[in-house]
Coordinates of C-alpha atoms in Angstrom, one line a residue:
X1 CA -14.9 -33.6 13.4
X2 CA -13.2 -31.0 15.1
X3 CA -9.5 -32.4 14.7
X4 CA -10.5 -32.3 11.1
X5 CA -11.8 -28.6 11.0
X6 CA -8.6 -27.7 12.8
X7 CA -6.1 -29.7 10.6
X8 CA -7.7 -28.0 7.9
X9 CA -7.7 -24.8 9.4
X10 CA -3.5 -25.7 10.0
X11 CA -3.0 -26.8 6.1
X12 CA -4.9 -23.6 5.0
X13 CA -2.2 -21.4 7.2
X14 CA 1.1 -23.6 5.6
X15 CA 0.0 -22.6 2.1
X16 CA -0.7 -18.4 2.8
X17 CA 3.0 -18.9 4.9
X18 CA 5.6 -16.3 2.8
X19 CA 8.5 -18.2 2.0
X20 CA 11.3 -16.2 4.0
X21 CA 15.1 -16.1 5.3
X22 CA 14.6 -16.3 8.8
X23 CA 11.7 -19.3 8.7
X24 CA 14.1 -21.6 7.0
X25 CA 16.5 -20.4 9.7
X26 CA 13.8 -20.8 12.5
X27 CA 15.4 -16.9 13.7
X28 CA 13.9 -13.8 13.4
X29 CA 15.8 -10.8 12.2
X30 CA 16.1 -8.4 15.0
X31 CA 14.2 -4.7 13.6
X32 CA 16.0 -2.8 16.4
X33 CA 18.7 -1.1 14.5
X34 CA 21.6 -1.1 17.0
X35 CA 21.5 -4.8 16.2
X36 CA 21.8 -4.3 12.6
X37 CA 24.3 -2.5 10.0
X38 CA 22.2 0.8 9.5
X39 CA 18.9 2.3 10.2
X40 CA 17.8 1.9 6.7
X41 CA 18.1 -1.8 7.1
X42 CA 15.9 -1.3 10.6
X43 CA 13.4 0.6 8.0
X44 CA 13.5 -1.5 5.7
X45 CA 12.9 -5.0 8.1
X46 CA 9.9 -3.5 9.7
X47 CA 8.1 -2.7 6.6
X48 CA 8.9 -6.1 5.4
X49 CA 7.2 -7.9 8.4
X50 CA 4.4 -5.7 8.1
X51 CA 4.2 -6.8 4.3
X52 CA 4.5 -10.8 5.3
X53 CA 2.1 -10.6 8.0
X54 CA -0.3 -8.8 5.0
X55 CA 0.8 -11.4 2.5
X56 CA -0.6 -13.9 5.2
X57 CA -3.8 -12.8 5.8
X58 CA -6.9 -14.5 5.3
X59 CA -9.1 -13.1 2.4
X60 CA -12.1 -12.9 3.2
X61 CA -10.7 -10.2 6.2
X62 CA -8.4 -8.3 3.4
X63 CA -11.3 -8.4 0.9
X64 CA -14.0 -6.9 3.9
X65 CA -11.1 -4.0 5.0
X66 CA -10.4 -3.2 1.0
X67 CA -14.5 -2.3 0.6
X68 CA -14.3 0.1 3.8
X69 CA -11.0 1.1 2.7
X70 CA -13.4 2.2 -0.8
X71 CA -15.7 3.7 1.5
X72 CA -13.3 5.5 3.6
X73 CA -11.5 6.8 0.9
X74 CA -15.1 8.6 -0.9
X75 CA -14.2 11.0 2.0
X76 CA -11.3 12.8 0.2
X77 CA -14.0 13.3 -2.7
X78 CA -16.2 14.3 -0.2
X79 CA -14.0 17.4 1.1
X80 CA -12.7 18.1 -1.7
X81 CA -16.2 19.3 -3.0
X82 CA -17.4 20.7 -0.2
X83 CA -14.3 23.0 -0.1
X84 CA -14.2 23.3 -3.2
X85 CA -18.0 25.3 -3.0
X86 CA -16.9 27.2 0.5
X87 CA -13.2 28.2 -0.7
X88 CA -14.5 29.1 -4.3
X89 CA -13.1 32.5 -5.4
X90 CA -11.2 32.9 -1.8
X91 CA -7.3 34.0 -2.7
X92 CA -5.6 30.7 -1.8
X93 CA -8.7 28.6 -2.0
X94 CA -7.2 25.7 -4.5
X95 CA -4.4 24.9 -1.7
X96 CA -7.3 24.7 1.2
X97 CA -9.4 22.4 -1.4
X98 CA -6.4 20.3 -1.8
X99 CA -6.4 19.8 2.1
X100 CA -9.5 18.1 1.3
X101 CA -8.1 15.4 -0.6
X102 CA -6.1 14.1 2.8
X103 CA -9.4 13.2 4.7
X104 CA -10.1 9.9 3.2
X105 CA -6.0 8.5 3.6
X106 CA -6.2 9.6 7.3
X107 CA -9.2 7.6 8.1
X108 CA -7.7 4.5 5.7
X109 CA -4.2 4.6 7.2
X110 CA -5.1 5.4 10.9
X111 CA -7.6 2.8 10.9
X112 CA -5.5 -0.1 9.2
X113 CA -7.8 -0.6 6.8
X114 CA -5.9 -2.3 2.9
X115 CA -5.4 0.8 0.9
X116 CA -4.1 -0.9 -2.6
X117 CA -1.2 1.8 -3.4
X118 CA 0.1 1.3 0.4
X119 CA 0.4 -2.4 -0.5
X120 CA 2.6 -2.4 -3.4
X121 CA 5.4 -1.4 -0.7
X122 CA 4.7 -3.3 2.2
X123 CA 3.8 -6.2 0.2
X124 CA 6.5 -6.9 -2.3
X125 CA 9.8 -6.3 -0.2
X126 CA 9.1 -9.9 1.4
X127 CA 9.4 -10.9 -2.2
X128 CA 12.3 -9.2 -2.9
X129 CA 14.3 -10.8 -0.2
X130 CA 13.0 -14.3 -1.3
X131 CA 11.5 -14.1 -5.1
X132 CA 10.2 -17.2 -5.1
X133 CA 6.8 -18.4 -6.8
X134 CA 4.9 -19.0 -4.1
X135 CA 5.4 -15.5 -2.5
X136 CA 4.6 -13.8 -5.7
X137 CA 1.5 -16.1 -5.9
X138 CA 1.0 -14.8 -2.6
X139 CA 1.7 -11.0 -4.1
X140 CA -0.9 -11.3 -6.7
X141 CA -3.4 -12.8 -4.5
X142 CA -3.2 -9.9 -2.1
X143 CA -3.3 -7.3 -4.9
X144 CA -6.4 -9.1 -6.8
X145 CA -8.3 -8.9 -3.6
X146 CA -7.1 -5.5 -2.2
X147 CA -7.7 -3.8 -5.6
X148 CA -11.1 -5.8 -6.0
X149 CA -12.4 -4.3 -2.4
X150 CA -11.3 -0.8 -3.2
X151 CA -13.1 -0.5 -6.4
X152 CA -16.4 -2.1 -5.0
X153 CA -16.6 0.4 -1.7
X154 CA -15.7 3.7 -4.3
X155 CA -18.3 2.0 -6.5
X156 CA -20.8 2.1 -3.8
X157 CA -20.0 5.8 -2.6
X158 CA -19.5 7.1 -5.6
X159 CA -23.3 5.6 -6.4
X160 CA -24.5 7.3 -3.0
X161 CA -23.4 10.7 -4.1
X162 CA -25.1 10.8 -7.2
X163 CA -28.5 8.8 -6.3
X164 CA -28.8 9.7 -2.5
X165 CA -30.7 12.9 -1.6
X166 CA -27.9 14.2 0.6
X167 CA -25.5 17.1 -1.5
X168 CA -27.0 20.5 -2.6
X169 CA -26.6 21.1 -6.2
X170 CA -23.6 23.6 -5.7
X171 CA -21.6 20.5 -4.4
X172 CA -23.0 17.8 -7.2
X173 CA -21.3 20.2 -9.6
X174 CA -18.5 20.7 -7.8
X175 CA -17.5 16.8 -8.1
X176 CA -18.7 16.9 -11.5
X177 CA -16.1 19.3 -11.8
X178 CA -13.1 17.8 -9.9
X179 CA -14.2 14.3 -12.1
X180 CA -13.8 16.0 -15.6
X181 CA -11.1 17.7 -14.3
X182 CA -8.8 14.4 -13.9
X183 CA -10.2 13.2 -17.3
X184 CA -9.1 15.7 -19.0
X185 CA -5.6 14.3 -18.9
X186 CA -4.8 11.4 -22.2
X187 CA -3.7 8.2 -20.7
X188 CA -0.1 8.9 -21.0
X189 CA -0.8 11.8 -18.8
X190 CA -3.0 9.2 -16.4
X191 CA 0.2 7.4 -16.2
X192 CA 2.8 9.8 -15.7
X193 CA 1.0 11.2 -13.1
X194 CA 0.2 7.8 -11.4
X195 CA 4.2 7.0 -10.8
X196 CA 4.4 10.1 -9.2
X197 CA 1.7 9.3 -6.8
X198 CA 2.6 6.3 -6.3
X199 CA 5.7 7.3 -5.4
X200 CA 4.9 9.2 -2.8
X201 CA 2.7 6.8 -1.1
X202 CA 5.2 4.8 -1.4
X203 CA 7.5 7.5 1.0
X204 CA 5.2 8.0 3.0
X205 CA 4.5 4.0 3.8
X206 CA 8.9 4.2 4.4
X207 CA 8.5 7.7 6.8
X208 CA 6.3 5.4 8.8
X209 CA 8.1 3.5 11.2
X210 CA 10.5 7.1 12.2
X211 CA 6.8 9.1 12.4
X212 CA 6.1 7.9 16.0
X213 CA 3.0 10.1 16.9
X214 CA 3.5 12.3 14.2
X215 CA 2.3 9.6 11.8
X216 CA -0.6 11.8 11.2
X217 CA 1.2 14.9 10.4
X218 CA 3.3 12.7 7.6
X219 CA -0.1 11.8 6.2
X220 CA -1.6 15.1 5.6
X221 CA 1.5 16.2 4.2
X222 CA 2.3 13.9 1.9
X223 CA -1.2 13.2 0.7
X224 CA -1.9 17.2 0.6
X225 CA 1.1 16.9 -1.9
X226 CA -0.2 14.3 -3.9
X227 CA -3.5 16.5 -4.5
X228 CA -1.4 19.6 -4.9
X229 CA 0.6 18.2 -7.9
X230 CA -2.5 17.4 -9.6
X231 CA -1.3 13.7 -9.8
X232 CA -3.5 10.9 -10.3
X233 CA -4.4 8.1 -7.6
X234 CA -6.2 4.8 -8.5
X235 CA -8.7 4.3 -5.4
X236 CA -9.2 8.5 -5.0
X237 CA -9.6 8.6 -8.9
X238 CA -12.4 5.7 -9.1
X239 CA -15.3 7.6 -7.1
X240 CA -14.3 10.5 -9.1
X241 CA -14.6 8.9 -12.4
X242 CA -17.1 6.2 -11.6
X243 CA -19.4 9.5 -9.6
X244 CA -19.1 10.6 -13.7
X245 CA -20.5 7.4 -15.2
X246 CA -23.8 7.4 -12.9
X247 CA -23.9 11.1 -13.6
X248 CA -24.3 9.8 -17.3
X249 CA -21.6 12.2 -18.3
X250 CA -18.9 9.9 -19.6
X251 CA -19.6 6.0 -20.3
X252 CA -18.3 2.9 -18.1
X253 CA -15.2 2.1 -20.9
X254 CA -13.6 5.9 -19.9
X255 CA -13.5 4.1 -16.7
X256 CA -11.3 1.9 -17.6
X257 CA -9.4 4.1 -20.0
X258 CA -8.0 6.5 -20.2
X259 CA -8.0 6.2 -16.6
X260 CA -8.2 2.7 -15.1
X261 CA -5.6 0.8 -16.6
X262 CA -3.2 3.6 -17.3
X263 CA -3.1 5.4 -13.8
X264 CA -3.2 1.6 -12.2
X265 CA -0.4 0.9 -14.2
X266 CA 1.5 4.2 -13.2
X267 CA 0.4 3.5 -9.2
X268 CA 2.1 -0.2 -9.2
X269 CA 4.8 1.6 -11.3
X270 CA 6.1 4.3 -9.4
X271 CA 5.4 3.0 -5.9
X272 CA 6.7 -0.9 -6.4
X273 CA 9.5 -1.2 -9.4
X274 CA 11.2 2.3 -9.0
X275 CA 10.5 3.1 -5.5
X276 CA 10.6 -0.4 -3.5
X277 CA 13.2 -1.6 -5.8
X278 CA 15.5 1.4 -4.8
X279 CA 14.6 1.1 -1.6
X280 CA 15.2 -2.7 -1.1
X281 CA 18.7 -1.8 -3.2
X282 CA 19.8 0.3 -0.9
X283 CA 20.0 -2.1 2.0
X284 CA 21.5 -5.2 -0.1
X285 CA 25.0 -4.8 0.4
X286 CA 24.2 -4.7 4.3
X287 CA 22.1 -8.0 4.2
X288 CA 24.7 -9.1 2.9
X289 CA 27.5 -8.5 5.0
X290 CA 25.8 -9.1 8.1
X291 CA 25.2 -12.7 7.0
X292 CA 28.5 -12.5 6.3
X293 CA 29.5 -11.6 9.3
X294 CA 27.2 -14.4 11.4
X295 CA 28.6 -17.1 9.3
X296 CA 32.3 -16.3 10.5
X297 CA 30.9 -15.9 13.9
X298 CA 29.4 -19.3 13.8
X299 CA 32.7 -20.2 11.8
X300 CA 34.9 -19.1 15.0
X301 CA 32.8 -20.6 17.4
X302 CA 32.9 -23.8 15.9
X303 CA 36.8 -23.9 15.7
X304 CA 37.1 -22.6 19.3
X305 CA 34.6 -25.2 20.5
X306 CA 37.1 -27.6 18.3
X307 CA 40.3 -26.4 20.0
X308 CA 38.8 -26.9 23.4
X309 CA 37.6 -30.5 23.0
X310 CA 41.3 -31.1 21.7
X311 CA 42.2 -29.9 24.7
X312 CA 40.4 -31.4 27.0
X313 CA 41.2 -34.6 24.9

């Protein structure tokens, strides 16, 4: 019984396995980037084994992180009301309000918990190097359940806020009032918005492995941009909007547009096709010629080994 739960246990692993370079070559590629064409390329490997080890994952473990993700994330809602009452009239206040929207990406990132947006980069540069149907299978998979998670933990904060006896009535209007703020914007607004958001997240996933221990620092700022530009953000914007529908002021299809589809759309948009794409791009042509370059090394080495067993012939 047990050599059966642990050959199925094996078979389960060979079918989540990403379908990459270095597995069919049984090699590794080395991520320190004196032993590879440019630091980009160092980048650009590290976030890529990051992404297949994510790709890999089991899912009941991504779908449990993706609901405290939700819940984490109800924390930049959270300050950004809060600060929104104690700034309120203060010269400057909006940009200290704004701070508030960092809270929940701190506590999401920091504690490695599946943010969707931070998965459309880490996540789909494995299937750039090797687009094959199996790792986009894998892709969607991740997404489905990452984006599933996110939405139920928002869902249940956003429900807490409204229903819990924990906010003073100052504050309940004060996330009424950042929620009908964002849907205020038409969808092609919820869009526009999104790619920029997106790809920011999207930099700030890449600034990651150069942060060191000023990974923190890159999150506030970026994220304190995001909120600064207005933008719009598909896990942040859910317990705003869905905080809205058990308010009773707008009904359950808003959710889902004008600002779902359109600013989910915008998310994958700016942070995957425009921003990984560039990014993977950039690094091609070195890929390239370092395989290059290992194949006339192996090339070489096989002709010398040649000449030598003439030799000694």
């Amino acid at each position: 019984m047990d050599e059966l739960k642990e050959e199925k246990i094996d078979q389960h692993t060979e079918e989540l396995e990403v379908e990459s370079e270095e597995k069919r070559r049984g090699k590794e590629i080395e991520v320190d980037e004196d032993q590879l064409p440019s630091r980009a390329m160092a980048i650009h490997e590290h976030i890529r084994q990051d992404g297949e080890k994510e790709l890999e994952r089991d899912a009941m473990a991504l779908l449990w992180s993706a609901i405290a993700a939700g819940l984490s994330m109800s924390a930049s809602f959270l300050a950004k009301g809060i600060f929104h009452v104690q700034f309120e009239g203060i010269p400057g206040g909006m940009v200290l309000e704004n701070l508030g929207y960092t809270f929940g990406f701190i506590i999401v990132i920091m504690a490695r918990q599946q943010l969707f947006t931070e998965n459309t980069v880490t996540a789909v540069l494995p299937i750039m190097q090797s687009p094959t149907w199996g790792n986009f299978g894998l892709l969607m998979r991740l997404w489905s359940v990452v984006l599933l998670g996110n939405i139920i933990g928002t869902g249940v904060a956003a429900w807490a806020f409204e229903y819990m006896p924990i906010f003073d009535e100052a504050t309940r209007d004060a996330f009424v009032k950042i929620g009908t703020g964002v849907m205020e914007n038409s969808p092609v607004e919820m869009f526009s918005n999104a790619i920029i958001s997106g790809w920011i997240v999207a930099t700030m996933v890449w600034m990651f492995p150069a942060a060191g221990s000023a990974k923190i620092v890159v999150i506030i700022l970026m994220t304190w941009l995001i909120a600064l530009a207005d933008t719009t953000h598909i896990v942040v914007g859910t317990v705003e909007i869905l905080y809205l529908v058990f308010n009773g002021t707008i009904h359950w299809s808003e959710f889902f547009w004008p600002f779902a589809i359109p600013t989910l759309a915008g998310n994958i948009c700016g942070g995957t096709f425009i921003f990984a794409l560039l990014s993977h791009a950039q690094i091609r042509n070195d890929m390239s010629n370092k395989r290059k370059a290992e194949i006339k090394a192996r090339e070489q080495a096989r002709q010398e080994e040649a000449e030598e067993d003439k030799k000694s012939a």
